[in-house]
PDB file of C-alpha atoms in Angstrom:
ATOM      1  CA  UNK P   1      -0.026  -0.024   0.086  1.00  0.00           C
ATOM      2  CA  UNK P   2       1.346   3.679  -0.730  1.00  0.00           C
ATOM      3  CA  UNK P   3       1.638   5.890   2.504  1.00  0.00           C
ATOM      4  CA  UNK P   4      -0.399   8.536   0.476  1.00  0.00           C
ATOM      5  CA  UNK P   5      -3.419   6.187   0.016  1.00  0.00           C
ATOM      6  CA  UNK P   6      -2.845   5.181   3.848  1.00  0.00           C
ATOM      7  CA  UNK P   7      -2.874   8.955   4.226  1.00  0.00           C
ATOM      8  CA  UNK P   8      -6.419   9.334   3.013  1.00  0.00           C
ATOM      9  CA  UNK P   9      -7.432   6.406   4.693  1.00  0.00           C
ATOM     10  CA  UNK P  10      -6.186   8.072   8.162  1.00  0.00           C
ATOM     11  CA  UNK P  11      -7.909  11.217   7.025  1.00  0.00           C
ATOM     12  CA  UNK P  12     -11.239  10.135   5.895  1.00  0.00           C
ATOM     13  CA  UNK P  13     -11.432   7.582   8.742  1.00  0.00           C
ATOM     14  CA  UNK P  14      -9.821   8.094  11.988  1.00  0.00           C
ATOM     15  CA  UNK P  15     -11.099   4.523  13.744  1.00  0.00           C
ATOM     16  CA  UNK P  16      -9.711   0.993  12.906  1.00  0.00           C
ATOM     17  CA  UNK P  17     -12.887  -0.118  11.619  1.00  0.00           C
ATOM     18  CA  UNK P  18     -13.624  -3.429  10.210  1.00  0.00           C
ATOM     19  CA  UNK P  19     -16.557  -5.118   8.751  1.00  0.00           C
ATOM     20  CA  UNK P  20     -17.497  -9.055   8.084  1.00  0.00           C
ATOM     21  CA  UNK P  21     -19.835  -8.833   5.474  1.00  0.00           C
ATOM     22  CA  UNK P  22     -22.112 -11.674   4.326  1.00  0.00           C
ATOM     23  CA  UNK P  23     -21.826 -10.846   0.473  1.00  0.00           C
ATOM     24  CA  UNK P  24     -21.149  -8.084  -2.023  1.00  0.00           C
ATOM     25  CA  UNK P  25     -22.834  -5.170  -2.907  1.00  0.00           C
ATOM     26  CA  UNK P  26     -24.408  -7.053  -5.982  1.00  0.00           C
ATOM     27  CA  UNK P  27     -25.436 -10.347  -3.968  1.00  0.00           C
ATOM     28  CA  UNK P  28     -28.030 -10.726  -1.636  1.00  0.00           C
ATOM     29  CA  UNK P  29     -27.777 -12.783   1.225  1.00  0.00           C
ATOM     30  CA  UNK P  30     -29.650 -15.586   2.795  1.00  0.00           C
ATOM     31  CA  UNK P  31     -32.279 -16.530   5.870  1.00  0.00           C
ATOM     32  CA  UNK P  32     -35.405 -19.135   5.517  1.00  0.00           C
ATOM     33  CA  UNK P  33     -37.706 -16.228   4.225  1.00  0.00           C
ATOM     34  CA  UNK P  34     -37.749 -14.683   0.886  1.00  0.00           C
ATOM     35  CA  UNK P  35     -38.584 -10.822   0.705  1.00  0.00           C
ATOM     36  CA  UNK P  36     -40.083 -10.973  -2.736  1.00  0.00           C
ATOM     37  CA  UNK P  37     -43.138  -9.443  -1.265  1.00  0.00           C
ATOM     38  CA  UNK P  38     -40.743  -6.580   1.181  1.00  0.00           C
ATOM     39  CA  UNK P  39     -41.893  -3.610  -1.281  1.00  0.00           C
ATOM     40  CA  UNK P  40     -38.081  -2.636  -1.506  1.00  0.00           C
ATOM     41  CA  UNK P  41     -36.522  -1.350  -4.773  1.00  0.00           C
ATOM     42  CA  UNK P  42     -34.650  -4.707  -5.073  1.00  0.00           C
ATOM     43  CA  UNK P  43     -36.758  -7.458  -3.126  1.00  0.00           C
ATOM     44  CA  UNK P  44     -34.813 -10.419  -4.883  1.00  0.00           C
ATOM     45  CA  UNK P  45     -33.307 -12.711  -2.608  1.00  0.00           C
ATOM     46  CA  UNK P  46     -33.172 -13.450   1.102  1.00  0.00           C
ATOM     47  CA  UNK P  47     -32.106 -11.937   4.007  1.00  0.00           C
ATOM     48  CA  UNK P  48     -30.808 -12.864   7.457  1.00  0.00           C
ATOM     49  CA  UNK P  49     -28.636 -15.101   9.527  1.00  0.00           C
ATOM     50  CA  UNK P  50     -26.671 -17.218   6.828  1.00  0.00           C
ATOM     51  CA  UNK P  51     -23.669 -15.712   7.716  1.00  0.00           C
ATOM     52  CA  UNK P  52     -24.144 -14.912  11.765  1.00  0.00           C
ATOM     53  CA  UNK P  53     -24.590 -19.206  11.467  1.00  0.00           C
ATOM     54  CA  UNK P  54     -21.783 -19.889   9.668  1.00  0.00           C
ATOM     55  CA  UNK P  55     -19.324 -17.764  11.923  1.00  0.00           C
ATOM     56  CA  UNK P  56     -20.803 -18.973  14.825  1.00  0.00           C
ATOM     57  CA  UNK P  57     -19.947 -22.644  13.805  1.00  0.00           C
ATOM     58  CA  UNK P  58     -16.659 -21.505  13.174  1.00  0.00           C
ATOM     59  CA  UNK P  59     -15.496 -19.820  16.218  1.00  0.00           C
ATOM     60  CA  UNK P  60     -17.945 -20.903  18.358  1.00  0.00           C
ATOM     61  CA  UNK P  61     -19.110 -24.411  17.917  1.00  0.00           C
ATOM     62  CA  UNK P  62     -20.221 -26.653  21.209  1.00  0.00           C
ATOM     63  CA  UNK P  63     -19.868 -23.451  22.761  1.00  0.00           C
ATOM     64  CA  UNK P  64     -15.946 -23.340  22.792  1.00  0.00           C
ATOM     65  CA  UNK P  65     -12.958 -21.830  20.852  1.00  0.00           C
ATOM     66  CA  UNK P  66     -11.749 -23.582  18.038  1.00  0.00           C
ATOM     67  CA  UNK P  67      -8.761 -26.062  18.603  1.00  0.00           C
ATOM     68  CA  UNK P  68      -6.679 -24.509  16.035  1.00  0.00           C
ATOM     69  CA  UNK P  69      -5.815 -20.600  15.886  1.00  0.00           C
ATOM     70  CA  UNK P  70      -7.705 -19.378  12.989  1.00  0.00           C
ATOM     71  CA  UNK P  71      -6.530 -16.349  10.883  1.00  0.00           C
ATOM     72  CA  UNK P  72      -8.964 -13.924   9.573  1.00  0.00           C
ATOM     73  CA  UNK P  73      -8.612 -15.755   6.119  1.00  0.00           C
ATOM     74  CA  UNK P  74      -8.816 -18.910   7.837  1.00  0.00           C
ATOM     75  CA  UNK P  75     -12.127 -17.718   9.275  1.00  0.00           C
ATOM     76  CA  UNK P  76     -13.927 -16.312   5.989  1.00  0.00           C
ATOM     77  CA  UNK P  77     -12.711 -19.023   4.131  1.00  0.00           C
ATOM     78  CA  UNK P  78     -14.303 -21.818   6.509  1.00  0.00           C
ATOM     79  CA  UNK P  79     -17.511 -19.482   6.493  1.00  0.00           C
ATOM     80  CA  UNK P  80     -17.619 -19.482   2.697  1.00  0.00           C
ATOM     81  CA  UNK P  81     -17.223 -23.575   2.791  1.00  0.00           C
ATOM     82  CA  UNK P  82     -20.452 -23.456   4.789  1.00  0.00           C
ATOM     83  CA  UNK P  83     -22.555 -21.268   2.740  1.00  0.00           C
ATOM     84  CA  UNK P  84     -21.218 -23.172  -0.350  1.00  0.00           C
ATOM     85  CA  UNK P  85     -22.490 -26.383   1.345  1.00  0.00           C
ATOM     86  CA  UNK P  86     -25.761 -24.985   1.531  1.00  0.00           C
ATOM     87  CA  UNK P  87     -25.877 -23.977  -2.064  1.00  0.00           C
ATOM     88  CA  UNK P  88     -25.330 -20.201  -1.233  1.00  0.00           C
ATOM     89  CA  UNK P  89     -23.367 -18.344  -3.933  1.00  0.00           C
ATOM     90  CA  UNK P  90     -22.981 -15.457  -1.930  1.00  0.00           C
ATOM     91  CA  UNK P  91     -19.428 -14.979  -0.958  1.00  0.00           C
ATOM     92  CA  UNK P  92     -18.316 -13.201   2.631  1.00  0.00           C
ATOM     93  CA  UNK P  93     -15.900 -10.575   2.580  1.00  0.00           C
ATOM     94  CA  UNK P  94     -13.401  -8.441   5.080  1.00  0.00           C
ATOM     95  CA  UNK P  95     -13.388  -4.861   4.620  1.00  0.00           C
ATOM     96  CA  UNK P  96     -11.564  -2.430   6.719  1.00  0.00           C
ATOM     97  CA  UNK P  97     -10.350   1.474   7.221  1.00  0.00           C
ATOM     98  CA  UNK P  98      -6.768   0.164   7.430  1.00  0.00           C
ATOM     99  CA  UNK P  99      -5.155  -2.578   5.614  1.00  0.00           C
ATOM    100  CA  UNK P 100      -5.219  -6.274   7.723  1.00  0.00           C
ATOM    101  CA  UNK P 101      -2.886  -8.837   7.626  1.00  0.00           C
ATOM    102  CA  UNK P 102      -5.794 -11.715   6.818  1.00  0.00           C
ATOM    103  CA  UNK P 103      -3.027 -14.026   7.907  1.00  0.00           C
ATOM    104  CA  UNK P 104      -2.837 -13.045  11.312  1.00  0.00           C
ATOM    105  CA  UNK P 105      -4.854 -14.712  13.962  1.00  0.00           C
ATOM    106  CA  UNK P 106      -8.681 -13.583  14.226  1.00  0.00           C
ATOM    107  CA  UNK P 107      -9.358 -11.038  16.922  1.00  0.00           C
ATOM    108  CA  UNK P 108     -12.296  -8.908  17.797  1.00  0.00           C
ATOM    109  CA  UNK P 109     -10.436  -7.149  20.788  1.00  0.00           C
ATOM    110  CA  UNK P 110      -6.880  -6.102  19.811  1.00  0.00           C
ATOM    111  CA  UNK P 111      -3.932  -7.967  21.922  1.00  0.00           C
ATOM    112  CA  UNK P 112      -2.798  -3.684  22.835  1.00  0.00           C
ATOM    113  CA  UNK P 113      -6.763  -3.016  24.048  1.00  0.00           C
ATOM    114  CA  UNK P 114      -6.762  -0.799  26.752  1.00  0.00           C
ATOM    115  CA  UNK P 115     -10.131   1.018  27.168  1.00  0.00           C
ATOM    116  CA  UNK P 116     -13.839  -0.610  27.755  1.00  0.00           C
ATOM    117  CA  UNK P 117     -15.621  -3.242  25.570  1.00  0.00           C
ATOM    118  CA  UNK P 118     -18.752  -2.009  23.868  1.00  0.00           C
ATOM    119  CA  UNK P 119     -21.434  -3.394  21.507  1.00  0.00           C
ATOM    120  CA  UNK P 120     -24.225  -2.828  19.751  1.00  0.00           C
ATOM    121  CA  UNK P 121     -26.100  -5.550  18.589  1.00  0.00           C
ATOM    122  CA  UNK P 122     -29.454  -4.910  16.291  1.00  0.00           C
ATOM    123  CA  UNK P 123     -31.649  -7.855  15.148  1.00  0.00           C
ATOM    124  CA  UNK P 124     -34.952  -7.034  13.084  1.00  0.00           C
ATOM    125  CA  UNK P 125     -37.532  -9.954  11.988  1.00  0.00           C
ATOM    126  CA  UNK P 126     -39.707  -7.449  10.979  1.00  0.00           C
ATOM    127  CA  UNK P 127     -42.259  -8.671  13.120  1.00  0.00           C
ATOM    128  CA  UNK P 128     -45.932  -8.309  11.623  1.00  0.00           C
ATOM    129  CA  UNK P 129     -44.706  -6.841   8.337  1.00  0.00           C
ATOM    130  CA  UNK P 130     -44.223  -8.133   4.754  1.00  0.00           C
ATOM    131  CA  UNK P 131     -40.602  -9.769   4.097  1.00  0.00           C
ATOM    132  CA  UNK P 132     -40.613 -10.850   7.934  1.00  0.00           C
ATOM    133  CA  UNK P 133     -37.470 -13.138   8.387  1.00  0.00           C
ATOM    134  CA  UNK P 134     -36.938 -15.738  11.516  1.00  0.00           C
ATOM    135  CA  UNK P 135     -33.314 -16.109  12.771  1.00  0.00           C
ATOM    136  CA  UNK P 136     -32.385 -12.353  13.227  1.00  0.00           C
ATOM    137  CA  UNK P 137     -32.906 -11.807  16.579  1.00  0.00           C
ATOM    138  CA  UNK P 138     -31.977 -15.294  17.879  1.00  0.00           C
ATOM    139  CA  UNK P 139     -28.736 -14.496  15.844  1.00  0.00           C
ATOM    140  CA  UNK P 140     -27.959 -11.416  18.004  1.00  0.00           C
ATOM    141  CA  UNK P 141     -28.787 -13.435  21.447  1.00  0.00           C
ATOM    142  CA  UNK P 142     -26.003 -16.158  20.346  1.00  0.00           C
ATOM    143  CA  UNK P 143     -23.736 -14.003  19.125  1.00  0.00           C
ATOM    144  CA  UNK P 144     -23.812 -11.682  22.607  1.00  0.00           C
ATOM    145  CA  UNK P 145     -23.278 -15.197  23.989  1.00  0.00           C
ATOM    146  CA  UNK P 146     -19.920 -15.609  22.183  1.00  0.00           C
ATOM    147  CA  UNK P 147     -18.809 -12.262  22.367  1.00  0.00           C
ATOM    148  CA  UNK P 148     -19.458 -11.973  26.326  1.00  0.00           C
ATOM    149  CA  UNK P 149     -18.042 -15.428  26.588  1.00  0.00           C
ATOM    150  CA  UNK P 150     -15.068 -15.143  24.217  1.00  0.00           C
ATOM    151  CA  UNK P 151     -14.142 -11.408  24.467  1.00  0.00           C
ATOM    152  CA  UNK P 152     -14.736 -10.547  27.561  1.00  0.00           C
ATOM    153  CA  UNK P 153     -17.662  -7.988  26.903  1.00  0.00           C
ATOM    154  CA  UNK P 154     -20.302  -7.220  29.946  1.00  0.00           C
ATOM    155  CA  UNK P 155     -23.420  -7.081  30.083  1.00  0.00           C
ATOM    156  CA  UNK P 156     -23.852  -3.487  30.807  1.00  0.00           C
ATOM    157  CA  UNK P 157     -21.828  -2.082  27.904  1.00  0.00           C
ATOM    158  CA  UNK P 158     -23.972  -4.148  25.401  1.00  0.00           C
ATOM    159  CA  UNK P 159     -26.954  -2.396  23.835  1.00  0.00           C
ATOM    160  CA  UNK P 160     -29.608  -4.814  22.029  1.00  0.00           C
ATOM    161  CA  UNK P 161     -32.056  -3.556  19.582  1.00  0.00           C
ATOM    162  CA  UNK P 162     -34.720  -5.929  18.707  1.00  0.00           C
ATOM    163  CA  UNK P 163     -38.280  -6.021  17.488  1.00  0.00           C
ATOM    164  CA  UNK P 164     -39.442  -8.696  20.174  1.00  0.00           C
ATOM    165  CA  UNK P 165     -41.626  -6.328  22.313  1.00  0.00           C
ATOM    166  CA  UNK P 166     -39.106  -7.032  25.363  1.00  0.00           C
ATOM    167  CA  UNK P 167     -36.118  -5.061  23.730  1.00  0.00           C
ATOM    168  CA  UNK P 168     -35.381  -1.655  22.396  1.00  0.00           C
ATOM    169  CA  UNK P 169     -37.186  -1.425  19.140  1.00  0.00           C
ATOM    170  CA  UNK P 170     -34.636  -1.115  16.325  1.00  0.00           C
ATOM    171  CA  UNK P 171     -35.656   2.077  14.578  1.00  0.00           C
ATOM    172  CA  UNK P 172     -33.904   4.401  12.548  1.00  0.00           C
ATOM    173  CA  UNK P 173     -32.772   6.875  15.597  1.00  0.00           C
ATOM    174  CA  UNK P 174     -31.387   3.852  17.373  1.00  0.00           C
ATOM    175  CA  UNK P 175     -29.383   2.221  14.655  1.00  0.00           C
ATOM    176  CA  UNK P 176     -26.320   3.577  15.305  1.00  0.00           C
ATOM    177  CA  UNK P 177     -23.825   4.292  18.568  1.00  0.00           C
ATOM    178  CA  UNK P 178     -20.392   5.992  18.940  1.00  0.00           C
ATOM    179  CA  UNK P 179     -17.462   5.016  21.179  1.00  0.00           C
ATOM    180  CA  UNK P 180     -14.752   6.565  23.244  1.00  0.00           C
ATOM    181  CA  UNK P 181     -11.133   6.734  22.462  1.00  0.00           C
ATOM    182  CA  UNK P 182      -9.236   3.695  23.901  1.00  0.00           C
ATOM    183  CA  UNK P 183     -12.273   1.697  23.213  1.00  0.00           C
ATOM    184  CA  UNK P 184     -12.798  -1.838  21.614  1.00  0.00           C
ATOM    185  CA  UNK P 185     -16.518  -1.692  19.918  1.00  0.00           C
ATOM    186  CA  UNK P 186     -18.644  -4.645  18.384  1.00  0.00           C
ATOM    187  CA  UNK P 187     -21.636  -3.602  16.053  1.00  0.00           C
ATOM    188  CA  UNK P 188     -23.563  -6.297  15.087  1.00  0.00           C
ATOM    189  CA  UNK P 189     -26.627  -5.763  12.269  1.00  0.00           C
ATOM    190  CA  UNK P 190     -28.925  -9.130  10.861  1.00  0.00           C
ATOM    191  CA  UNK P 191     -31.697  -7.661   9.095  1.00  0.00           C
ATOM    192  CA  UNK P 192     -32.768  -6.851   5.556  1.00  0.00           C
ATOM    193  CA  UNK P 193     -30.242  -4.634   3.564  1.00  0.00           C
ATOM    194  CA  UNK P 194     -31.350  -2.695   0.228  1.00  0.00           C
ATOM    195  CA  UNK P 195     -30.009  -0.448  -2.530  1.00  0.00           C
ATOM    196  CA  UNK P 196     -31.260   3.099  -3.297  1.00  0.00           C
ATOM    197  CA  UNK P 197     -29.914   5.385  -6.086  1.00  0.00           C
ATOM    198  CA  UNK P 198     -27.287   7.264  -5.584  1.00  0.00           C
ATOM    199  CA  UNK P 199     -27.839  11.313  -5.037  1.00  0.00           C
ATOM    200  CA  UNK P 200     -24.765  12.807  -4.343  1.00  0.00           C
ATOM    201  CA  UNK P 201     -22.720  11.241  -7.390  1.00  0.00           C
ATOM    202  CA  UNK P 202     -20.191   9.531  -5.039  1.00  0.00           C
ATOM    203  CA  UNK P 203     -21.164   5.919  -5.768  1.00  0.00           C
ATOM    204  CA  UNK P 204     -19.478   3.739  -8.619  1.00  0.00           C
ATOM    205  CA  UNK P 205     -22.220   1.781  -9.480  1.00  0.00           C
ATOM    206  CA  UNK P 206     -24.802   4.459  -9.162  1.00  0.00           C
ATOM    207  CA  UNK P 207     -26.258   2.913  -5.991  1.00  0.00           C
ATOM    208  CA  UNK P 208     -26.296   3.456  -2.260  1.00  0.00           C
ATOM    209  CA  UNK P 209     -26.298   0.640   0.178  1.00  0.00           C
ATOM    210  CA  UNK P 210     -28.744   0.730   3.012  1.00  0.00           C
ATOM    211  CA  UNK P 211     -29.838  -1.127   5.904  1.00  0.00           C
ATOM    212  CA  UNK P 212     -33.711  -1.438   6.629  1.00  0.00           C
ATOM    213  CA  UNK P 213     -34.626  -0.085  10.119  1.00  0.00           C
ATOM    214  CA  UNK P 214     -37.844  -1.575  11.644  1.00  0.00           C
ATOM    215  CA  UNK P 215     -39.432   1.962  10.953  1.00  0.00           C
ATOM    216  CA  UNK P 216     -38.239   2.235   7.012  1.00  0.00           C
ATOM    217  CA  UNK P 217     -41.874   3.058   5.765  1.00  0.00           C
ATOM    218  CA  UNK P 218     -42.166   6.190   7.598  1.00  0.00           C
ATOM    219  CA  UNK P 219     -38.570   7.014   8.439  1.00  0.00           C
ATOM    220  CA  UNK P 220     -36.698   5.623   5.354  1.00  0.00           C
ATOM    221  CA  UNK P 221     -33.745   3.186   4.478  1.00  0.00           C
ATOM    222  CA  UNK P 222     -30.707   4.072   5.820  1.00  0.00           C
ATOM    223  CA  UNK P 223     -27.748   4.777   3.637  1.00  0.00           C
ATOM    224  CA  UNK P 224     -24.371   4.180   3.255  1.00  0.00           C
ATOM    225  CA  UNK P 225     -23.742   7.925   3.220  1.00  0.00           C
ATOM    226  CA  UNK P 226     -25.504   8.338   6.862  1.00  0.00           C
ATOM    227  CA  UNK P 227     -24.036   5.339   8.425  1.00  0.00           C
ATOM    228  CA  UNK P 228     -20.752   7.239   7.723  1.00  0.00           C
ATOM    229  CA  UNK P 229     -21.388  10.494   8.974  1.00  0.00           C
ATOM    230  CA  UNK P 230     -23.208   9.095  12.241  1.00  0.00           C
ATOM    231  CA  UNK P 231     -20.867   5.892  13.115  1.00  0.00           C
ATOM    232  CA  UNK P 232     -17.637   5.340  10.729  1.00  0.00           C
ATOM    233  CA  UNK P 233     -16.562   9.146  10.564  1.00  0.00           C
ATOM    234  CA  UNK P 234     -17.976  10.001  13.693  1.00  0.00           C
ATOM    235  CA  UNK P 235     -15.796   7.166  15.523  1.00  0.00           C
ATOM    236  CA  UNK P 236     -12.563   8.847  17.298  1.00  0.00           C
ATOM    237  CA  UNK P 237      -8.735   7.853  16.272  1.00  0.00           C
ATOM    238  CA  UNK P 238      -7.661   5.479  19.151  1.00  0.00           C
ATOM    239  CA  UNK P 239     -11.357   3.262  18.606  1.00  0.00           C
ATOM    240  CA  UNK P 240     -11.170  -0.151  17.358  1.00  0.00           C
ATOM    241  CA  UNK P 241     -14.938  -1.136  16.057  1.00  0.00           C
ATOM    242  CA  UNK P 242     -15.581  -4.514  14.125  1.00  0.00           C
ATOM    243  CA  UNK P 243     -18.889  -5.016  12.791  1.00  0.00           C
ATOM    244  CA  UNK P 244     -20.622  -8.101  11.395  1.00  0.00           C
ATOM    245  CA  UNK P 245     -23.596  -7.098   8.896  1.00  0.00           C
ATOM    246  CA  UNK P 246     -25.542 -10.015   7.927  1.00  0.00           C
ATOM    247  CA  UNK P 247     -27.734  -8.667   5.117  1.00  0.00           C
ATOM    248  CA  UNK P 248     -28.110  -8.278   1.679  1.00  0.00           C
ATOM    249  CA  UNK P 249     -26.231  -5.674  -0.711  1.00  0.00           C
ATOM    250  CA  UNK P 250     -23.454  -5.257   2.548  1.00  0.00           C
ATOM    251  CA  UNK P 251     -20.265  -5.304   0.806  1.00  0.00           C
ATOM    252  CA  UNK P 252     -19.446  -1.451   1.069  1.00  0.00           C
ATOM    253  CA  UNK P 253     -22.402  -0.433   3.136  1.00  0.00           C
ATOM    254  CA  UNK P 254     -19.466   1.303   5.313  1.00  0.00           C
ATOM    255  CA  UNK P 255     -17.640   2.932   2.783  1.00  0.00           C
ATOM    256  CA  UNK P 256     -14.106   1.305   3.687  1.00  0.00           C
ATOM    257  CA  UNK P 257     -11.548   1.510   1.444  1.00  0.00           C
ATOM    258  CA  UNK P 258      -9.395  -1.822   1.743  1.00  0.00           C
ATOM    259  CA  UNK P 259     -11.225  -5.330   0.896  1.00  0.00           C
ATOM    260  CA  UNK P 260     -10.447  -9.235   1.202  1.00  0.00           C
ATOM    261  CA  UNK P 261     -13.250 -11.392  -0.708  1.00  0.00           C
ATOM    262  CA  UNK P 262     -13.231 -15.151   0.646  1.00  0.00           C
ATOM    263  CA  UNK P 263     -12.997 -16.273  -2.772  1.00  0.00           C
ATOM    264  CA  UNK P 264     -11.100 -18.821  -2.876  1.00  0.00           C
ATOM    265  CA  UNK P 265      -8.508 -16.618  -5.159  1.00  0.00           C
ATOM    266  CA  UNK P 266      -7.467 -13.859  -2.817  1.00  0.00           C
ATOM    267  CA  UNK P 267      -4.928 -14.052  -0.498  1.00  0.00           C
ATOM    268  CA  UNK P 268      -4.357 -10.487   0.705  1.00  0.00           C
ATOM    269  CA  UNK P 269      -6.393  -7.281   1.634  1.00  0.00           C
ATOM    270  CA  UNK P 270      -6.194  -5.034  -1.239  1.00  0.00           C
ATOM    271  CA  UNK P 271      -7.345  -1.502  -1.866  1.00  0.00           C
ATOM    272  CA  UNK P 272     -11.338  -1.185  -3.056  1.00  0.00           C
ATOM    273  CA  UNK P 273     -11.497  -1.028  -6.688  1.00  0.00           C
ATOM    274  CA  UNK P 274     -12.249   2.733  -7.846  1.00  0.00           C
ATOM    275  CA  UNK P 275     -12.289   3.936  -4.343  1.00  0.00           C
ATOM    276  CA  UNK P 276     -12.827   7.688  -3.989  1.00  0.00           C
ATOM    277  CA  UNK P 277     -11.694   8.998  -0.822  1.00  0.00           C
ATOM    278  CA  UNK P 278     -12.527  12.741  -1.697  1.00  0.00           C
ATOM    279  CA  UNK P 279     -16.346  12.616  -0.692  1.00  0.00           C
ATOM    280  CA  UNK P 280     -15.392  11.142   2.846  1.00  0.00           C
ATOM    281  CA  UNK P 281     -12.988  13.343   3.031  1.00  0.00           C
ATOM    282  CA  UNK P 282     -14.913  16.409   3.107  1.00  0.00           C
ATOM    283  CA  UNK P 283     -16.859  14.927   5.334  1.00  0.00           C
ATOM    284  CA  UNK P 284     -14.268  13.918   7.467  1.00  0.00           C
ATOM    285  CA  UNK P 285     -13.127  17.384   7.525  1.00  0.00           C
ATOM    286  CA  UNK P 286     -16.665  18.834   7.985  1.00  0.00           C
ATOM    287  CA  UNK P 287     -17.288  16.579  11.311  1.00  0.00           C
ATOM    288  CA  UNK P 288     -13.749  17.497  12.841  1.00  0.00           C
ATOM    289  CA  UNK P 289     -14.361  20.937  12.560  1.00  0.00           C
ATOM    290  CA  UNK P 290     -17.821  21.274  13.829  1.00  0.00           C
ATOM    291  CA  UNK P 291     -18.917  24.084  11.703  1.00  0.00           C
ATOM    292  CA  UNK P 292     -22.211  24.891   9.786  1.00  0.00           C
ATOM    293  CA  UNK P 293     -20.905  22.904   7.085  1.00  0.00           C
ATOM    294  CA  UNK P 294     -20.754  19.697   8.991  1.00  0.00           C
ATOM    295  CA  UNK P 295     -24.191  20.040  10.266  1.00  0.00           C
ATOM    296  CA  UNK P 296     -25.076  20.511   6.837  1.00  0.00           C
ATOM    297  CA  UNK P 297     -23.486  17.474   5.729  1.00  0.00           C
ATOM    298  CA  UNK P 298     -25.355  15.273   8.622  1.00  0.00           C
ATOM    299  CA  UNK P 299     -28.634  16.502   8.035  1.00  0.00           C
ATOM    300  CA  UNK P 300     -28.425  16.326   4.151  1.00  0.00           C
ATOM    301  CA  UNK P 301     -27.730  12.743   4.809  1.00  0.00           C
ATOM    302  CA  UNK P 302     -30.483  12.142   7.006  1.00  0.00           C
ATOM    303  CA  UNK P 303     -32.804  13.826   4.558  1.00  0.00           C
ATOM    304  CA  UNK P 304     -31.508  11.592   1.747  1.00  0.00           C
ATOM    305  CA  UNK P 305     -31.885   8.638   4.027  1.00  0.00           C
ATOM    306  CA  UNK P 306     -35.637   9.202   3.851  1.00  0.00           C
ATOM    307  CA  UNK P 307     -36.295   9.360   0.464  1.00  0.00           C
ATOM    308  CA  UNK P 308     -37.082   5.954  -0.920  1.00  0.00           C
ATOM    309  CA  UNK P 309     -36.791   5.884  -5.030  1.00  0.00           C
TER     310      UNK P 309
END
């Protein structure tokens, strides 16, 4: 990686952010429910817990750690093997704000961690709605047990959002959270993902990737631009954040510049093709300066999130 590329990445995204996604942007993820009737712009396919279930099979089978130390590459390739055995074509991938040595041991909490462990975990089954899913709530509860048992996260530092009537409801207003310098945070999303036409010309394929909150009909889908302004770009330098996005079209939903695809051909993380740092850098400067332009950028992103085309 060139020094110039790394400098752009640090300017655009101060924190160390990593995301494991269940599929490429062009692919749908899998669960037992079909979303053809979900009334979304791109309803083809299914969304839900295939990635989460496969990850747990690799990392937490029989509620214990694997016998062998697994690298990031090992974990994602094993996940791909499980998905392929179930006839799912989706390709899991790891993307990051900094290049990750995929041959290093898999970790959620860095070895040099010094702060608090914090987690935000979201599972949406869309209970009572068209396109209802079945596994997302269970996925979150199972992953919660995993990060507490294997990575030392404490109950009081874990926020769980579920549409089960018992937990806080996962609406647009409660979908993102920030952490403090020195902290290690984990973010898990299991639910529907989508695509909307890009409004500001920063997407090479012409579409923004989205998350679909419980109240999407009234509040709109949450665009990747909004996730940047409220989560990725807002995390401070010194924070390490690992995210699992188990939804359709999730490959670049956090707009991270470095990617490893578990396609059996890639053997290292590389810069994402045609990644444009300029829009993120402008937003980052605005967010850090706290001026009116920054406020306008966040407002514009929120406004865009609520317009389904």
